[in-house]
PDB file of C-alpha atoms in Angstrom:
ATOM      1  CA  UNK Y   1     -49.070  76.366 120.119  1.00  0.00           C
ATOM      2  CA  UNK Y   2     -52.645  76.338 121.309  1.00  0.00           C
ATOM      3  CA  UNK Y   3     -53.312  73.676 123.944  1.00  0.00           C
ATOM      4  CA  UNK Y   4     -56.761  72.314 124.768  1.00  0.00           C
ATOM      5  CA  UNK Y   5     -57.222  69.881 127.661  1.00  0.00           C
ATOM      6  CA  UNK Y   6     -59.704  67.121 126.859  1.00  0.00           C
ATOM      7  CA  UNK Y   7     -61.999  65.077 129.074  1.00  0.00           C
ATOM      8  CA  UNK Y   8     -59.261  62.539 129.844  1.00  0.00           C
ATOM      9  CA  UNK Y   9     -56.707  63.379 132.525  1.00  0.00           C
ATOM     10  CA  UNK Y  10     -53.273  64.401 131.195  1.00  0.00           C
ATOM     11  CA  UNK Y  11     -54.299  64.205 127.506  1.00  0.00           C
ATOM     12  CA  UNK Y  12     -54.331  67.262 125.239  1.00  0.00           C
ATOM     13  CA  UNK Y  13     -55.137  68.533 121.780  1.00  0.00           C
ATOM     14  CA  UNK Y  14     -52.209  70.604 120.525  1.00  0.00           C
ATOM     15  CA  UNK Y  15     -52.685  72.986 117.623  1.00  0.00           C
ATOM     16  CA  UNK Y  16     -49.547  74.239 115.920  1.00  0.00           C
ATOM     17  CA  UNK Y  17     -49.357  77.587 114.186  1.00  0.00           C
ATOM     18  CA  UNK Y  18     -49.593  77.438 110.409  1.00  0.00           C
ATOM     19  CA  UNK Y  19     -47.799  80.043 108.336  1.00  0.00           C
ATOM     20  CA  UNK Y  20     -49.431  80.217 104.902  1.00  0.00           C
ATOM     21  CA  UNK Y  21     -48.771  82.306 101.824  1.00  0.00           C
ATOM     22  CA  UNK Y  22     -49.016  81.958  98.053  1.00  0.00           C
ATOM     23  CA  UNK Y  23     -46.205  79.365  98.075  1.00  0.00           C
ATOM     24  CA  UNK Y  24     -47.936  76.984 100.487  1.00  0.00           C
ATOM     25  CA  UNK Y  25     -47.488  76.608 104.235  1.00  0.00           C
ATOM     26  CA  UNK Y  26     -44.962  75.998 107.003  1.00  0.00           C
ATOM     27  CA  UNK Y  27     -45.606  74.281 110.341  1.00  0.00           C
ATOM     28  CA  UNK Y  28     -43.218  73.729 113.200  1.00  0.00           C
ATOM     29  CA  UNK Y  29     -44.656  70.330 114.070  1.00  0.00           C
ATOM     30  CA  UNK Y  30     -42.398  69.629 117.039  1.00  0.00           C
ATOM     31  CA  UNK Y  31     -40.418  71.710 119.503  1.00  0.00           C
ATOM     32  CA  UNK Y  32     -39.037  69.826 122.512  1.00  0.00           C
ATOM     33  CA  UNK Y  33     -39.145  72.987 124.637  1.00  0.00           C
ATOM     34  CA  UNK Y  34     -42.774  73.793 123.747  1.00  0.00           C
ATOM     35  CA  UNK Y  35     -43.948  70.205 124.195  1.00  0.00           C
ATOM     36  CA  UNK Y  36     -42.166  69.907 127.555  1.00  0.00           C
ATOM     37  CA  UNK Y  37     -44.035  73.003 128.765  1.00  0.00           C
ATOM     38  CA  UNK Y  38     -47.308  71.227 127.921  1.00  0.00           C
ATOM     39  CA  UNK Y  39     -46.801  67.567 128.871  1.00  0.00           C
ATOM     40  CA  UNK Y  40     -43.726  67.588 131.098  1.00  0.00           C
ATOM     41  CA  UNK Y  41     -40.367  65.937 130.505  1.00  0.00           C
ATOM     42  CA  UNK Y  42     -40.533  63.014 128.085  1.00  0.00           C
ATOM     43  CA  UNK Y  43     -37.847  61.775 125.738  1.00  0.00           C
ATOM     44  CA  UNK Y  44     -39.193  60.872 122.322  1.00  0.00           C
ATOM     45  CA  UNK Y  45     -37.145  57.946 120.989  1.00  0.00           C
ATOM     46  CA  UNK Y  46     -38.853  56.890 117.778  1.00  0.00           C
ATOM     47  CA  UNK Y  47     -41.002  58.336 114.985  1.00  0.00           C
ATOM     48  CA  UNK Y  48     -43.627  56.098 113.349  1.00  0.00           C
ATOM     49  CA  UNK Y  49     -45.488  56.679 110.088  1.00  0.00           C
ATOM     50  CA  UNK Y  50     -48.422  54.609 108.810  1.00  0.00           C
ATOM     51  CA  UNK Y  51     -50.533  54.780 105.666  1.00  0.00           C
ATOM     52  CA  UNK Y  52     -53.992  53.237 105.657  1.00  0.00           C
ATOM     53  CA  UNK Y  53     -56.739  52.913 103.092  1.00  0.00           C
ATOM     54  CA  UNK Y  54     -60.378  53.848 103.692  1.00  0.00           C
ATOM     55  CA  UNK Y  55     -62.095  51.613 106.212  1.00  0.00           C
ATOM     56  CA  UNK Y  56     -58.953  50.463 108.029  1.00  0.00           C
ATOM     57  CA  UNK Y  57     -59.332  50.383 111.809  1.00  0.00           C
ATOM     58  CA  UNK Y  58     -56.069  50.075 113.749  1.00  0.00           C
ATOM     59  CA  UNK Y  59     -55.993  49.414 117.466  1.00  0.00           C
ATOM     60  CA  UNK Y  60     -56.548  49.864 120.197  1.00  0.00           C
ATOM     61  CA  UNK Y  61     -52.837  49.352 120.945  1.00  0.00           C
ATOM     62  CA  UNK Y  62     -50.667  49.820 124.027  1.00  0.00           C
ATOM     63  CA  UNK Y  63     -47.658  48.298 125.789  1.00  0.00           C
ATOM     64  CA  UNK Y  64     -48.014  47.027 129.344  1.00  0.00           C
ATOM     65  CA  UNK Y  65     -44.268  47.578 129.981  1.00  0.00           C
ATOM     66  CA  UNK Y  66     -41.950  49.918 128.116  1.00  0.00           C
ATOM     67  CA  UNK Y  67     -45.046  52.096 128.244  1.00  0.00           C
ATOM     68  CA  UNK Y  68     -45.334  54.595 125.412  1.00  0.00           C
ATOM     69  CA  UNK Y  69     -46.624  58.127 125.342  1.00  0.00           C
ATOM     70  CA  UNK Y  70     -47.542  59.204 121.804  1.00  0.00           C
ATOM     71  CA  UNK Y  71     -47.746  62.535 120.031  1.00  0.00           C
ATOM     72  CA  UNK Y  72     -50.087  61.760 117.119  1.00  0.00           C
ATOM     73  CA  UNK Y  73     -51.021  63.718 113.986  1.00  0.00           C
ATOM     74  CA  UNK Y  74     -52.618  62.968 110.643  1.00  0.00           C
ATOM     75  CA  UNK Y  75     -50.558  64.525 107.847  1.00  0.00           C
ATOM     76  CA  UNK Y  76     -52.697  63.413 104.904  1.00  0.00           C
ATOM     77  CA  UNK Y  77     -56.339  62.394 104.615  1.00  0.00           C
ATOM     78  CA  UNK Y  78     -58.476  62.005 107.711  1.00  0.00           C
ATOM     79  CA  UNK Y  79     -58.877  59.557 110.575  1.00  0.00           C
ATOM     80  CA  UNK Y  80     -61.072  59.248 113.633  1.00  0.00           C
ATOM     81  CA  UNK Y  81     -58.507  58.958 116.437  1.00  0.00           C
ATOM     82  CA  UNK Y  82     -59.426  57.276 119.743  1.00  0.00           C
ATOM     83  CA  UNK Y  83     -57.653  57.040 123.093  1.00  0.00           C
ATOM     84  CA  UNK Y  84     -58.704  55.087 126.200  1.00  0.00           C
ATOM     85  CA  UNK Y  85     -57.400  55.681 129.733  1.00  0.00           C
ATOM     86  CA  UNK Y  86     -56.195  52.356 131.208  1.00  0.00           C
ATOM     87  CA  UNK Y  87     -54.630  53.802 134.383  1.00  0.00           C
ATOM     88  CA  UNK Y  88     -56.497  52.391 137.394  1.00  0.00           C
ATOM     89  CA  UNK Y  89     -55.445  55.360 139.546  1.00  0.00           C
ATOM     90  CA  UNK Y  90     -56.820  57.934 137.092  1.00  0.00           C
ATOM     91  CA  UNK Y  91     -60.161  59.696 137.657  1.00  0.00           C
ATOM     92  CA  UNK Y  92     -60.869  59.065 133.947  1.00  0.00           C
ATOM     93  CA  UNK Y  93     -59.998  55.337 134.068  1.00  0.00           C
ATOM     94  CA  UNK Y  94     -62.076  53.414 131.511  1.00  0.00           C
ATOM     95  CA  UNK Y  95     -63.155  56.529 129.615  1.00  0.00           C
ATOM     96  CA  UNK Y  96     -62.456  57.223 125.952  1.00  0.00           C
ATOM     97  CA  UNK Y  97     -62.056  60.268 123.739  1.00  0.00           C
ATOM     98  CA  UNK Y  98     -62.297  60.477 119.965  1.00  0.00           C
ATOM     99  CA  UNK Y  99     -61.518  63.241 117.497  1.00  0.00           C
ATOM    100  CA  UNK Y 100     -61.302  63.484 113.732  1.00  0.00           C
ATOM    101  CA  UNK Y 101     -57.798  64.430 112.675  1.00  0.00           C
ATOM    102  CA  UNK Y 102     -57.553  65.784 109.164  1.00  0.00           C
ATOM    103  CA  UNK Y 103     -55.427  68.841 109.448  1.00  0.00           C
ATOM    104  CA  UNK Y 104     -51.747  68.268 109.974  1.00  0.00           C
ATOM    105  CA  UNK Y 105     -51.433  71.111 112.457  1.00  0.00           C
ATOM    106  CA  UNK Y 106     -53.582  69.289 115.057  1.00  0.00           C
ATOM    107  CA  UNK Y 107     -51.927  66.733 117.340  1.00  0.00           C
ATOM    108  CA  UNK Y 108     -53.144  64.594 120.228  1.00  0.00           C
ATOM    109  CA  UNK Y 109     -50.917  63.869 123.214  1.00  0.00           C
ATOM    110  CA  UNK Y 110     -51.632  60.290 124.275  1.00  0.00           C
ATOM    111  CA  UNK Y 111     -50.088  59.882 127.744  1.00  0.00           C
ATOM    112  CA  UNK Y 112     -48.385  56.675 128.856  1.00  0.00           C
ATOM    113  CA  UNK Y 113     -51.056  54.334 130.208  1.00  0.00           C
ATOM    114  CA  UNK Y 114     -53.520  54.857 127.356  1.00  0.00           C
ATOM    115  CA  UNK Y 115     -54.600  52.614 124.481  1.00  0.00           C
ATOM    116  CA  UNK Y 116     -54.667  54.249 121.037  1.00  0.00           C
ATOM    117  CA  UNK Y 117     -56.253  53.516 117.681  1.00  0.00           C
ATOM    118  CA  UNK Y 118     -57.853  55.112 114.648  1.00  0.00           C
ATOM    119  CA  UNK Y 119     -60.300  54.523 111.816  1.00  0.00           C
ATOM    120  CA  UNK Y 120     -59.505  55.803 108.304  1.00  0.00           C
ATOM    121  CA  UNK Y 121     -62.226  58.068 106.921  1.00  0.00           C
ATOM    122  CA  UNK Y 122     -60.622  59.202 103.637  1.00  0.00           C
ATOM    123  CA  UNK Y 123     -59.480  57.152 100.614  1.00  0.00           C
ATOM    124  CA  UNK Y 124     -56.023  57.070 102.199  1.00  0.00           C
ATOM    125  CA  UNK Y 125     -54.582  58.622 105.339  1.00  0.00           C
ATOM    126  CA  UNK Y 126     -51.099  58.990 106.737  1.00  0.00           C
ATOM    127  CA  UNK Y 127     -50.552  59.178 110.481  1.00  0.00           C
ATOM    128  CA  UNK Y 128     -47.270  60.132 112.117  1.00  0.00           C
ATOM    129  CA  UNK Y 129     -46.500  59.790 115.781  1.00  0.00           C
ATOM    130  CA  UNK Y 130     -43.584  60.225 118.103  1.00  0.00           C
ATOM    131  CA  UNK Y 131     -43.259  57.714 120.950  1.00  0.00           C
ATOM    132  CA  UNK Y 132     -41.517  57.856 124.311  1.00  0.00           C
ATOM    133  CA  UNK Y 133     -40.315  54.248 124.348  1.00  0.00           C
ATOM    134  CA  UNK Y 134     -39.368  51.659 121.763  1.00  0.00           C
ATOM    135  CA  UNK Y 135     -41.793  49.093 120.370  1.00  0.00           C
ATOM    136  CA  UNK Y 136     -41.632  45.892 122.412  1.00  0.00           C
ATOM    137  CA  UNK Y 137     -43.542  42.948 120.887  1.00  0.00           C
ATOM    138  CA  UNK Y 138     -43.311  41.078 124.200  1.00  0.00           C
ATOM    139  CA  UNK Y 139     -45.387  43.741 125.964  1.00  0.00           C
ATOM    140  CA  UNK Y 140     -47.646  44.709 123.066  1.00  0.00           C
ATOM    141  CA  UNK Y 141     -51.346  44.516 123.904  1.00  0.00           C
ATOM    142  CA  UNK Y 142     -54.598  45.151 122.049  1.00  0.00           C
ATOM    143  CA  UNK Y 143     -57.818  46.382 123.625  1.00  0.00           C
ATOM    144  CA  UNK Y 144     -60.856  45.249 121.615  1.00  0.00           C
ATOM    145  CA  UNK Y 145     -61.989  48.171 119.459  1.00  0.00           C
ATOM    146  CA  UNK Y 146     -65.687  47.211 119.789  1.00  0.00           C
ATOM    147  CA  UNK Y 147     -65.792  46.525 123.532  1.00  0.00           C
ATOM    148  CA  UNK Y 148     -69.366  46.766 124.834  1.00  0.00           C
ATOM    149  CA  UNK Y 149     -68.387  48.380 128.122  1.00  0.00           C
ATOM    150  CA  UNK Y 150     -66.402  51.184 126.430  1.00  0.00           C
ATOM    151  CA  UNK Y 151     -69.088  51.641 123.749  1.00  0.00           C
ATOM    152  CA  UNK Y 152     -66.858  53.740 121.469  1.00  0.00           C
ATOM    153  CA  UNK Y 153     -68.825  55.613 118.810  1.00  0.00           C
ATOM    154  CA  UNK Y 154     -66.667  54.832 115.782  1.00  0.00           C
ATOM    155  CA  UNK Y 155     -67.951  56.621 112.624  1.00  0.00           C
ATOM    156  CA  UNK Y 156     -67.445  53.417 110.653  1.00  0.00           C
ATOM    157  CA  UNK Y 157     -69.021  51.887 107.590  1.00  0.00           C
ATOM    158  CA  UNK Y 158     -69.472  48.201 108.455  1.00  0.00           C
ATOM    159  CA  UNK Y 159     -69.329  47.346 104.732  1.00  0.00           C
ATOM    160  CA  UNK Y 160     -65.825  48.832 104.496  1.00  0.00           C
ATOM    161  CA  UNK Y 161     -64.314  47.755 107.809  1.00  0.00           C
ATOM    162  CA  UNK Y 162     -60.769  46.367 107.458  1.00  0.00           C
ATOM    163  CA  UNK Y 163     -59.184  45.054 110.669  1.00  0.00           C
ATOM    164  CA  UNK Y 164     -56.073  42.925 111.201  1.00  0.00           C
ATOM    165  CA  UNK Y 165     -56.371  39.481 112.778  1.00  0.00           C
ATOM    166  CA  UNK Y 166     -54.359  40.775 115.733  1.00  0.00           C
ATOM    167  CA  UNK Y 167     -56.822  43.603 116.351  1.00  0.00           C
ATOM    168  CA  UNK Y 168     -59.829  41.279 115.955  1.00  0.00           C
ATOM    169  CA  UNK Y 169     -58.363  39.180 118.801  1.00  0.00           C
ATOM    170  CA  UNK Y 170     -58.088  42.140 121.185  1.00  0.00           C
ATOM    171  CA  UNK Y 171     -59.087  41.674 124.815  1.00  0.00           C
ATOM    172  CA  UNK Y 172     -62.237  43.181 126.275  1.00  0.00           C
ATOM    173  CA  UNK Y 173     -61.882  46.046 128.742  1.00  0.00           C
ATOM    174  CA  UNK Y 174     -62.644  43.679 131.632  1.00  0.00           C
ATOM    175  CA  UNK Y 175     -60.022  41.157 130.456  1.00  0.00           C
ATOM    176  CA  UNK Y 176     -57.227  43.452 129.242  1.00  0.00           C
ATOM    177  CA  UNK Y 177     -54.064  44.258 131.166  1.00  0.00           C
ATOM    178  CA  UNK Y 178     -54.218  47.653 132.850  1.00  0.00           C
ATOM    179  CA  UNK Y 179     -51.794  49.999 134.566  1.00  0.00           C
ATOM    180  CA  UNK Y 180     -51.642  50.389 138.386  1.00  0.00           C
TER     181      UNK Y 180
END
């Protein structure tokens, strides 16, 4: 695995080796030992898989308790993936990072204490992610994807923007719950 730190503290891009030949390819997409060497000891308890059509923007989601770390990859199509550091004690608090994911050997480690979302660039896209705690509707929160203070540069087409009612009602950065 090739590991690249990004501008946000404790977050990484992880590139898995791809073994290709005339038959196709093989990727070891997860190895607990390898991942632990990169991010430390976390127990992944659930795998999630979403499919979205072009123009869908999901997020920015997080849980204020039962906090989740996420290991995210796009296995089909392409998405612009965004993470935001909501940890008040972090030197990168209030900063965001975005990357196009379109190759299933690239993953982003989203540490606990971050909000996460993505915008679908291709006709369809499938995103898979492992999480370190179970989904808890009671603690589910949404940070407004278009917050003026964060000023995220989404590569969106306003004529094709599809957002859930829940995500449209997200809280601004100033109003949202944060982590101490």
